[in-house]
Coordinates of C-alpha atoms in Angstrom, one line a residue:
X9 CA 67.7 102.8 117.0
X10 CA 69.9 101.3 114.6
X11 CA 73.9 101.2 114.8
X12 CA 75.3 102.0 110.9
X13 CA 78.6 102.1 109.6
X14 CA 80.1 105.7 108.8
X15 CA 79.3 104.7 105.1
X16 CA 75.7 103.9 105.6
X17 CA 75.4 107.5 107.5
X18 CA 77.6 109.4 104.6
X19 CA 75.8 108.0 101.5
X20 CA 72.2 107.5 103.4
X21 CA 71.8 109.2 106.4
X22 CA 68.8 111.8 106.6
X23 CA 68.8 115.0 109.0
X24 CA 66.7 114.2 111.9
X25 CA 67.8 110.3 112.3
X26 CA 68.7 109.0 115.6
X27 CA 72.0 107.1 115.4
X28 CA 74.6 105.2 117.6
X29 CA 78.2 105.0 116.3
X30 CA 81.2 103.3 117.0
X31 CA 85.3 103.8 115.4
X32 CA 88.4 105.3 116.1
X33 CA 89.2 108.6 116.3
X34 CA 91.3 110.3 113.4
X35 CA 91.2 113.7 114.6
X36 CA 90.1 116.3 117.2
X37 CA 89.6 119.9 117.1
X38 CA 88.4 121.2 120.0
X39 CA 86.6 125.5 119.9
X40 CA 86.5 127.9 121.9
X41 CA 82.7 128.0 122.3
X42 CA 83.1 124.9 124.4
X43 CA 82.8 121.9 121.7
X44 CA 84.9 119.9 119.6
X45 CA 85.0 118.5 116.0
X46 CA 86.1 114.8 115.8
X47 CA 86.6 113.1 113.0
X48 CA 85.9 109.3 113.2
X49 CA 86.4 106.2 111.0
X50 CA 85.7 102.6 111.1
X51 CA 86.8 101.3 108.1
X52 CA 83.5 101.2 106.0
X53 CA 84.6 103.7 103.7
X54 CA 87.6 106.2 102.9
X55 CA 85.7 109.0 103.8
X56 CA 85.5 110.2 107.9
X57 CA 82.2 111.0 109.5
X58 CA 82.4 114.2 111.5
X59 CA 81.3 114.7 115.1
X60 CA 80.1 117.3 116.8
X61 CA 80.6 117.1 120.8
X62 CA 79.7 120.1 122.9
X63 CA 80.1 120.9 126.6
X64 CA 76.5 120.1 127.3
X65 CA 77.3 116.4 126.7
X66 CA 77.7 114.5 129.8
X67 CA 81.3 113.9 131.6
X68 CA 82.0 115.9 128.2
X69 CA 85.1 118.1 130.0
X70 CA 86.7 114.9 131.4
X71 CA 86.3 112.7 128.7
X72 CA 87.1 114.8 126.0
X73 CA 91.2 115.3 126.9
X74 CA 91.7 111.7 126.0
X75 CA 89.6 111.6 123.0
X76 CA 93.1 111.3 121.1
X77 CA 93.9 110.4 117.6
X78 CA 94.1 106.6 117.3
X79 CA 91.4 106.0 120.0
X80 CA 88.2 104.5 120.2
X81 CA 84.7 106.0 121.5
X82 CA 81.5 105.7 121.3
X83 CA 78.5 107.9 120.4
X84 CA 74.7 108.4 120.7
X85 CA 73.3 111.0 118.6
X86 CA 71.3 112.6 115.7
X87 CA 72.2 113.5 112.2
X88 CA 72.3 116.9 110.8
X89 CA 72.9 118.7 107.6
X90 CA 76.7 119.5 107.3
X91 CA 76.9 123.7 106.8
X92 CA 80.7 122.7 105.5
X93 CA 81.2 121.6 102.5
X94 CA 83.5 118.7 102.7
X95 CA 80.4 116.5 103.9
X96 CA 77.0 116.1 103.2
X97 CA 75.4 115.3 107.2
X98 CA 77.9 115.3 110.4
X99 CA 76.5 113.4 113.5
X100 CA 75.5 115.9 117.1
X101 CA 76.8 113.6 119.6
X102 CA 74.0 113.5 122.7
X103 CA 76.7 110.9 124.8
X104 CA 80.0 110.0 124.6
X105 CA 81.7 107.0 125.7
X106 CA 85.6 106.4 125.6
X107 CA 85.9 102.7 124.8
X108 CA 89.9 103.0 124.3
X109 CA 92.5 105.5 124.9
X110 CA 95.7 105.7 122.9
X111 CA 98.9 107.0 124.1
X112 CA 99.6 110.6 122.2
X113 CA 103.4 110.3 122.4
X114 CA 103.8 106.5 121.4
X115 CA 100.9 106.0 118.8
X116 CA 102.7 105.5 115.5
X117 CA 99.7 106.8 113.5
X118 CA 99.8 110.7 113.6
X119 CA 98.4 113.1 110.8
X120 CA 100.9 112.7 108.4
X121 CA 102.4 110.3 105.2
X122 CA 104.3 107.3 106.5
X123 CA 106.0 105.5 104.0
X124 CA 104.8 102.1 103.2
X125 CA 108.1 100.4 104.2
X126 CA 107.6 101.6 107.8
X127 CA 103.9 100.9 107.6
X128 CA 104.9 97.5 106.6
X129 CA 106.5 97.5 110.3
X130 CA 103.4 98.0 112.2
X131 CA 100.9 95.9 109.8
X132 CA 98.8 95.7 112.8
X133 CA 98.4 99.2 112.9
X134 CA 98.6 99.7 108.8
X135 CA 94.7 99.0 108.0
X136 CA 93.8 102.6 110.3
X137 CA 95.4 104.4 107.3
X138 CA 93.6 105.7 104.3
X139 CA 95.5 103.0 102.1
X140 CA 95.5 100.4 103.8
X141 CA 92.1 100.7 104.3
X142 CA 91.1 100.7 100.7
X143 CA 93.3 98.2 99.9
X144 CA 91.3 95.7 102.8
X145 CA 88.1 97.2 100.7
X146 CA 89.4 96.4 97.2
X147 CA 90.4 92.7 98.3
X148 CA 86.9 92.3 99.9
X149 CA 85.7 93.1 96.7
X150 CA 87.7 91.4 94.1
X151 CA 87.1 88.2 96.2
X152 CA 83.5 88.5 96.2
X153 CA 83.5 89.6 92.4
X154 CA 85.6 86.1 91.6
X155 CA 83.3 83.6 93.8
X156 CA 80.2 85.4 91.7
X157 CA 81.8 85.0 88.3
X158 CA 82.1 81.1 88.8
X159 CA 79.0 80.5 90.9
X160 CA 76.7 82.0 88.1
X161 CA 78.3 79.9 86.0
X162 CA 77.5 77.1 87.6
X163 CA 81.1 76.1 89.2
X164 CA 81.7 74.4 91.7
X165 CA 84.5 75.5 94.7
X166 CA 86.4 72.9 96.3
X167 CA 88.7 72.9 99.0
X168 CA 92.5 71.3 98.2
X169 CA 94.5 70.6 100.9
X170 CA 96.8 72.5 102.3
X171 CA 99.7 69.7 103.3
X172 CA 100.2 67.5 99.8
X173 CA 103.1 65.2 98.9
X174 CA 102.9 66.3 95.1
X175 CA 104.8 69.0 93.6
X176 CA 102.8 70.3 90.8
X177 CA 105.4 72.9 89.6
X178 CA 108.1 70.6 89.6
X179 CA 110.4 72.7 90.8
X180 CA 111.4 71.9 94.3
X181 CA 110.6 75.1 96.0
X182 CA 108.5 73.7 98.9
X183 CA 107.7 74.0 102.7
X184 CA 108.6 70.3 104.3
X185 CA 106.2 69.9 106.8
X186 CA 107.3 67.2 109.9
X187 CA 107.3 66.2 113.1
X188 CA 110.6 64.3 113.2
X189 CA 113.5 67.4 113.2
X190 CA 116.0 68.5 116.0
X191 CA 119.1 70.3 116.1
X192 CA 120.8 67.3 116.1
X193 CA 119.3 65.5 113.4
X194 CA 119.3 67.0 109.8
X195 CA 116.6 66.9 107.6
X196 CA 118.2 64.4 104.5
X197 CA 118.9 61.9 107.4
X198 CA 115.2 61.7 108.7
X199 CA 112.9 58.0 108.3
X200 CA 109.9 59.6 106.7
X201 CA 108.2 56.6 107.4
X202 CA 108.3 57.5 110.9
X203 CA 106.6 61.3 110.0
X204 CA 103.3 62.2 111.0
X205 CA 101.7 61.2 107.3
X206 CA 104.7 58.3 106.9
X207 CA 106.0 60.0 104.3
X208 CA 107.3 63.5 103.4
X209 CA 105.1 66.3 102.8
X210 CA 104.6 69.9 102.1
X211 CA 102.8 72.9 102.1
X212 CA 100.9 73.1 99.3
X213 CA 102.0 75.1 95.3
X214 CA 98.9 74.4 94.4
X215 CA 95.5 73.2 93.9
X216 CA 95.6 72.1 90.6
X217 CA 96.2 69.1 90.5
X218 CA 93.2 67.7 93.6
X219 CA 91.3 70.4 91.7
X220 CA 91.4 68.3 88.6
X221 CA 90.1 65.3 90.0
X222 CA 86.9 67.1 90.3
X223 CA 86.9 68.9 87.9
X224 CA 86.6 65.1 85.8
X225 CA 84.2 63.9 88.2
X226 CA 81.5 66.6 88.9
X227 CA 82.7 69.2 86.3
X228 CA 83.4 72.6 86.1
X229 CA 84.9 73.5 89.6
X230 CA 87.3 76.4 91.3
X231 CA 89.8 76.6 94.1
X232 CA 90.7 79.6 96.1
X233 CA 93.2 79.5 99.1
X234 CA 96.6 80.2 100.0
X235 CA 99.5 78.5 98.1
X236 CA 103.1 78.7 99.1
X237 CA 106.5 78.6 97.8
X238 CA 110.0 78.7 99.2
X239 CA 111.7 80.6 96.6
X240 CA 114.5 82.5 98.2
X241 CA 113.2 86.1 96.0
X242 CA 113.6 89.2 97.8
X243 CA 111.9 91.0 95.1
X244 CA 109.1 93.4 95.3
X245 CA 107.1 90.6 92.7
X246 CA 107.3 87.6 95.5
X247 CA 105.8 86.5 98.4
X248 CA 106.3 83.0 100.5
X249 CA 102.5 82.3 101.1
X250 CA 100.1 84.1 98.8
X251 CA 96.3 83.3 96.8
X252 CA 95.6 81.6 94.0
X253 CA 92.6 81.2 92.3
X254 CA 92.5 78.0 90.1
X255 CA 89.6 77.0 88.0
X256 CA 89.8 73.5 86.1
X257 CA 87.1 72.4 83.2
X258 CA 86.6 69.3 81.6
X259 CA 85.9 69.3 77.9
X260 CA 87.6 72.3 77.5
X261 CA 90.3 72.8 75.0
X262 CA 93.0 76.0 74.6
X263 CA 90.5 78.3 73.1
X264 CA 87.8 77.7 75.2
X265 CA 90.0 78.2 78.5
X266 CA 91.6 81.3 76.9
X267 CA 88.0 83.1 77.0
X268 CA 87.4 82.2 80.2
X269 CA 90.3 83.9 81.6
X270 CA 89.8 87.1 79.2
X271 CA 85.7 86.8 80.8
X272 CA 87.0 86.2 84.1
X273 CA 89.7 89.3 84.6
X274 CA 87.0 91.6 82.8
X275 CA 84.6 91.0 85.1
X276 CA 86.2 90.7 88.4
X277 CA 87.4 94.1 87.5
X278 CA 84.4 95.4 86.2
X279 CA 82.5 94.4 89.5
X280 CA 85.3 96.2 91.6
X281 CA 85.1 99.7 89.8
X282 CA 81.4 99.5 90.5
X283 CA 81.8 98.4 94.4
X284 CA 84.7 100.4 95.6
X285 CA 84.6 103.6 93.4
X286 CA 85.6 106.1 96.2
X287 CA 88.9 103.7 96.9
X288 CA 89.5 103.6 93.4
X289 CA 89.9 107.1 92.7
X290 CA 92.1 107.4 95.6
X291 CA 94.4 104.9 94.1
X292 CA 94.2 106.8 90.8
X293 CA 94.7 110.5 92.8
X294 CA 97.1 109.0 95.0
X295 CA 99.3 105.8 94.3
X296 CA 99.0 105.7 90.1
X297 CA 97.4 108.5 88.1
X298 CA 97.5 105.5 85.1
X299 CA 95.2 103.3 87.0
X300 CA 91.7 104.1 85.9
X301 CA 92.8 104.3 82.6
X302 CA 95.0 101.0 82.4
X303 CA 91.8 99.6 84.0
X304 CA 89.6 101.1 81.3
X305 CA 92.1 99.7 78.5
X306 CA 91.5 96.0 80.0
X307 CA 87.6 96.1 80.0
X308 CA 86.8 98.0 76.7
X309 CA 89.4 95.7 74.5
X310 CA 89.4 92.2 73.7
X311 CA 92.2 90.3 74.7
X312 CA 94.7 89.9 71.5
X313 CA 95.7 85.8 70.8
X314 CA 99.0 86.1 70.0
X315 CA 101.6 82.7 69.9
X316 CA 104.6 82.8 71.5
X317 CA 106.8 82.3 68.4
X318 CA 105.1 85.5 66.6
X319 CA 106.1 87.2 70.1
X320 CA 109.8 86.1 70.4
X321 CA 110.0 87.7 66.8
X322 CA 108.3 91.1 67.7
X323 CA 110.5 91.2 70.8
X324 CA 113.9 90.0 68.2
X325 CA 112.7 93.0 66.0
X326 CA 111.8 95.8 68.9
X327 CA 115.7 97.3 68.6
X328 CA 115.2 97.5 72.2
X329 CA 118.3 96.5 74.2
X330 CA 117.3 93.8 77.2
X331 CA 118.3 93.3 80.4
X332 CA 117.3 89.0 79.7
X333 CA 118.1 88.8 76.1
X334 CA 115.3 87.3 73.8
X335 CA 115.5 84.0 72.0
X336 CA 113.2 81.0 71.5
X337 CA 113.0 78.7 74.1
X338 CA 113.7 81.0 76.7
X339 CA 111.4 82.2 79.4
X340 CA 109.5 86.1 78.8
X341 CA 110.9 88.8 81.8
X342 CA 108.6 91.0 82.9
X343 CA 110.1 93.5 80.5
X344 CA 109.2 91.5 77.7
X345 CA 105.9 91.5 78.7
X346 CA 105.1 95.0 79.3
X347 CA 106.7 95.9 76.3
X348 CA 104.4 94.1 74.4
X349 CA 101.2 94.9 76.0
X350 CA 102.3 98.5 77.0
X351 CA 104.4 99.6 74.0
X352 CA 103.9 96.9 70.8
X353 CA 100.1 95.9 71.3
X354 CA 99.3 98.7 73.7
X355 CA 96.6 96.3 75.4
X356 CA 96.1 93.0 77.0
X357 CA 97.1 90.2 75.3
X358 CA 97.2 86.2 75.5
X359 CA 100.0 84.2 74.4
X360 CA 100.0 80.8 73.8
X361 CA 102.3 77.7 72.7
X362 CA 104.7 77.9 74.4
X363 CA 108.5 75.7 74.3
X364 CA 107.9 72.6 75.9
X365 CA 111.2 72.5 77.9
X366 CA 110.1 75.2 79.8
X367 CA 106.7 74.4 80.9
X368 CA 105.7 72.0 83.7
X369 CA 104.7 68.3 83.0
X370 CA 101.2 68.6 82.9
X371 CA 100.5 70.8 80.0
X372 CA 98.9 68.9 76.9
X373 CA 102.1 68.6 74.0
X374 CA 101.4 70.0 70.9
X375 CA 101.6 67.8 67.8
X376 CA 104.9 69.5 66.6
X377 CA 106.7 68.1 69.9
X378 CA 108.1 70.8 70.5
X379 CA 105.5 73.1 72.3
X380 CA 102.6 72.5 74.3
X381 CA 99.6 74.1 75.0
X382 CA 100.4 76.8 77.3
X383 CA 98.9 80.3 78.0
X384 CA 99.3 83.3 79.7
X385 CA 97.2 86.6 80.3
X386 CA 99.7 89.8 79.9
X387 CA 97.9 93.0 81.4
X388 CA 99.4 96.4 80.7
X389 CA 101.6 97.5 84.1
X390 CA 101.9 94.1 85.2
X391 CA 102.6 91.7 82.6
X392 CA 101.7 88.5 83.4
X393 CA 98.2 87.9 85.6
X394 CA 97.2 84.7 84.4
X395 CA 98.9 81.2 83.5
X396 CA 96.8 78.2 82.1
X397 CA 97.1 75.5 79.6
X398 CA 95.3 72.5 78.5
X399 CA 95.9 69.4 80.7
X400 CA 97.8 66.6 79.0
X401 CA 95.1 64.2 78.9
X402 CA 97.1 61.0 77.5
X403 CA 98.4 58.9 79.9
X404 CA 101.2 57.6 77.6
X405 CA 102.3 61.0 76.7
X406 CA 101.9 62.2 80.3
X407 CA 104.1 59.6 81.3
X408 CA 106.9 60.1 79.8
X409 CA 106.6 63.9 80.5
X410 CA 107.0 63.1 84.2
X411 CA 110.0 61.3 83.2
X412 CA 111.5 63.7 81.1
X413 CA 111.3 66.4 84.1
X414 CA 112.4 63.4 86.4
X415 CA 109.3 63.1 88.6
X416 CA 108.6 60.0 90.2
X417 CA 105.6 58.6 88.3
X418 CA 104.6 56.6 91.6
X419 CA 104.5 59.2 93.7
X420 CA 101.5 60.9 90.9
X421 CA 99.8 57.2 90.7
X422 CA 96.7 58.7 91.1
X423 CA 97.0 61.7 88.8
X424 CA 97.7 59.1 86.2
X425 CA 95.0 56.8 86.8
X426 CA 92.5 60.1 85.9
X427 CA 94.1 59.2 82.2
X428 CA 93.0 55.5 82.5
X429 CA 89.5 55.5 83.9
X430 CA 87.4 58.0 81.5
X431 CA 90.4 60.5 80.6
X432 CA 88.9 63.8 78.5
X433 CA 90.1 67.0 77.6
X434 CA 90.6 69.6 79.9
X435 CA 91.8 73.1 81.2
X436 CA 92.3 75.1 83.3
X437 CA 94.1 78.1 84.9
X438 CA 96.0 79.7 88.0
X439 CA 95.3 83.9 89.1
X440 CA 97.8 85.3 91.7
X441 CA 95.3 87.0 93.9
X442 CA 98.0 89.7 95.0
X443 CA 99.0 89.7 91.4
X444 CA 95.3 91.1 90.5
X445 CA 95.6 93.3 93.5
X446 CA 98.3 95.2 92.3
X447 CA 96.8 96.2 89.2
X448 CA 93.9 97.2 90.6
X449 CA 95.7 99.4 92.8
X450 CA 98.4 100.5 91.1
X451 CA 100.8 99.4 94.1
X452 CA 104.2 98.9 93.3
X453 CA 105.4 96.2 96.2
X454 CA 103.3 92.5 96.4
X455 CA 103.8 92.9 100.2
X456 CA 101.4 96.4 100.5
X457 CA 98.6 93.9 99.1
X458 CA 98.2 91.1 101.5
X459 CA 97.3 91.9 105.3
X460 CA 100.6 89.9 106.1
X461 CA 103.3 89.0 104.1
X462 CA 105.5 86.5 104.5
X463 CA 108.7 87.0 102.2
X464 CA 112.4 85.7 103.4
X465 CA 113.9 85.9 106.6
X466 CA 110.3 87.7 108.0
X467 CA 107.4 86.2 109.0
X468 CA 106.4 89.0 111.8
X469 CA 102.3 89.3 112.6

């Protein structure tokens, strides 16, 4: 006798088959014939299996009191056609083992909507619930969708570290990692020579850069693993440690990394509606009616090229009134973005070329000096998904980039050296895994999309 998940028995299990079943109890209903009803669930799938467990099962009468929502049992019995009609088969229990109680009047978990702030206190408790749930289904998915898109394609995934002493993003916002501090002793006075590595480090912003040097050694390769940031945003768009997928190609220029990413996002997603399709309509009934739809928008359009000059004129010309005003050389908001792919374009969309002086050092310049070759992916109801951009590839040029964002060329020796022994063209591009979450969802805060998020001033679980 075998021991299936709830899904297996839902979707595949025949009347007559012998089964053994394990899961915690969402419900119990007990007759006045002398059985009960209980509804069970073990994370498989959305839906509960129900139980049917009557007097005649043994040590039935003093078990059964404490067969209580939010505990766990286990059950020996045989499949039978369902005469309700909310299921297909329900499960006659023959034995019944309590494997653990839960306390009725302190289990936080009763029959009812919590809201996902107070979930968000208990996410050890949070995956029990129908969202949750699916959410821990749709990640499962997504993640095995992405490592299928590269490996057919004949990529190769590589571990970066986690600890670097490089800041690819320029921008400061990192986790020191050290050895050396106490109260007494702040961290601008420490020897870094006397750290652990002799010299200061970080959690890592990314795996770009280490991804790089394979990808111009052994060629097309990927990184997925957690990133981190110490940007002080309390926002509902931010997290302190979150997933980034990161594939790097050599010989690739702009327009060849552009399709990539429009391949890569339709297929991911593609693969997910096909896995998870019970979840999904959930999210659709339940968190965002628009979902489905937003999701068939993305898959059944190409993705628009678009520069980023032609889109600071659409956005000049809207007559909309901005919260960030619009001008070139500046940054796009969020608003911008959904404007365009949700209101101007009404579909996904790829910008590219953008200002120099807003783009990190590594990005290949543009012959015009003033822009480089930059992209991002703008989804509808999210706006940005995906950032990429052909490496700078000349070590000259690269050079005086680092300067002119006043990096410490020593400090990327390495990095430049890939431009002096056998330098070629290349691209790549970074996905927010929680970003892609989110849309597949149709969640409204980063933190209901990670197991456990770490965001300012918490860092609970």
């Amino acid at each position: 006798m075998d021991r299936p998940r709830v899904s297996r028995i839902l979707s595949d299990g025949q009347p007559g088959e012998p089964v053994e079943i394990s899961g915690w109890v969402r419900t119990r209903r007990d007759s006045k014939d002398g059985f009960s009803f209980v509804e069970l669930n073990d994370g498989s799938c959305m839906a509960n299996l129900q139980l049917v467990i009557d007097s005649s099962v043994p040590g039935y009468a003093e078990t059964i009191k404490n067969v209580t929502t939010g505990s766990s049992i286990k059950i020996t019995g045989e499949i039978k056609e369902s005469p309700g009609k909310k299921q297909r088969v329900e499960v006659h229990a023959s034995t019944l083992e309590l494997i653990g109680t839960a306390d009725v009047e302190s289990y936080p978990l009763q029959k009812k909507r919590h809201s996902f702030e107070f979930l968000r206190e208990i996410a050890h408790l949070r995956p029990r619930t129908n969202t949750f749930g699916a959410i821990a289904r749709v990640r499962n998915a997504a993640s095995a969708a992405i490592h299928n898109f590269f490996q057919e394609r004949g990529f190769l995934y590589v571990h970066t570290p986690v600890i670097t002493t490089s800041d690819c993003e320029g921008a400061g916002e990192m986790f020191q990692v050290t050895t050396l501090l106490h109260d007494d002793k702040p961290p601008k006075s420490l020897d870094y020579t006397e750290d652990f590595f002799g010299k200061r480090a970080s959690l890592t912003v990314s795996g770009q850069l280490e991804a790089e040097i394979y990808a111009t050694s052994v060629g097309e390769c990927y990184t997925f693993g957690p990133t981190f940031r110490a940007e002080n945003s309390n926002t509902t768009r931010h997290l302190a440690e979150f997933w980034m997928i990161e594939p790097e190609m050599p010989f690739y220029e702009l327009p060849q990394n552009m399709q990539l990413a429009e391949d890569f996002v339709r297929s991911v997603i593609k693969m997910v509606l096909e896995k998870c399709p019970d979840d999904m309509q959930f999210f659709n009934d339940r968190i965002d009616k628009t979902v489905l739809e937003t999701l068939k928008n993305i898959t059944e359009n190409e993705f628009l090229r678009v520069s980023y000059t032609d889109a600071i004129e659409i956005l000049e010309q809207s007559g909309k009134k901005w919260e960030y005003p619009v001008s070139w050389g500046q940054d796009l908001q969020s608003e911008h973005e959904r404007f365009l792919t949700e209101q101007h374009f009404k579909q996904p969309i790829i910008l590219f070329d953008y200002p120099r002086t807003i783009k990190p050092f590594y990005m290949r310049c543009n012959d015009d000096n003033k822009t480089v070759r930059a992209m991002d992916v703008l989804v509808p109801r999210i706006g940005e998904i995906i950032g990429g951009s052909q490496r700078e590839e000349r070590y000259d040029v690269l050079l005086d980039r680092m300067k002119e964002q006043d990096l410490n060329p020593d400090e990327y020796w390495w990095y430049l050296e890939l431009r002096k022994f056998g330098s070629v063209p290349h691209s790549g591009f970074g996905l927010g895994f929680e970003r892609l979450i989110l849309l597949l969802t149709g969640m409204q805060n980063i933190r209901d999309v990670i197991p456990f998020p770490r965001t300012p001033k918490n860092a609970e679980f």
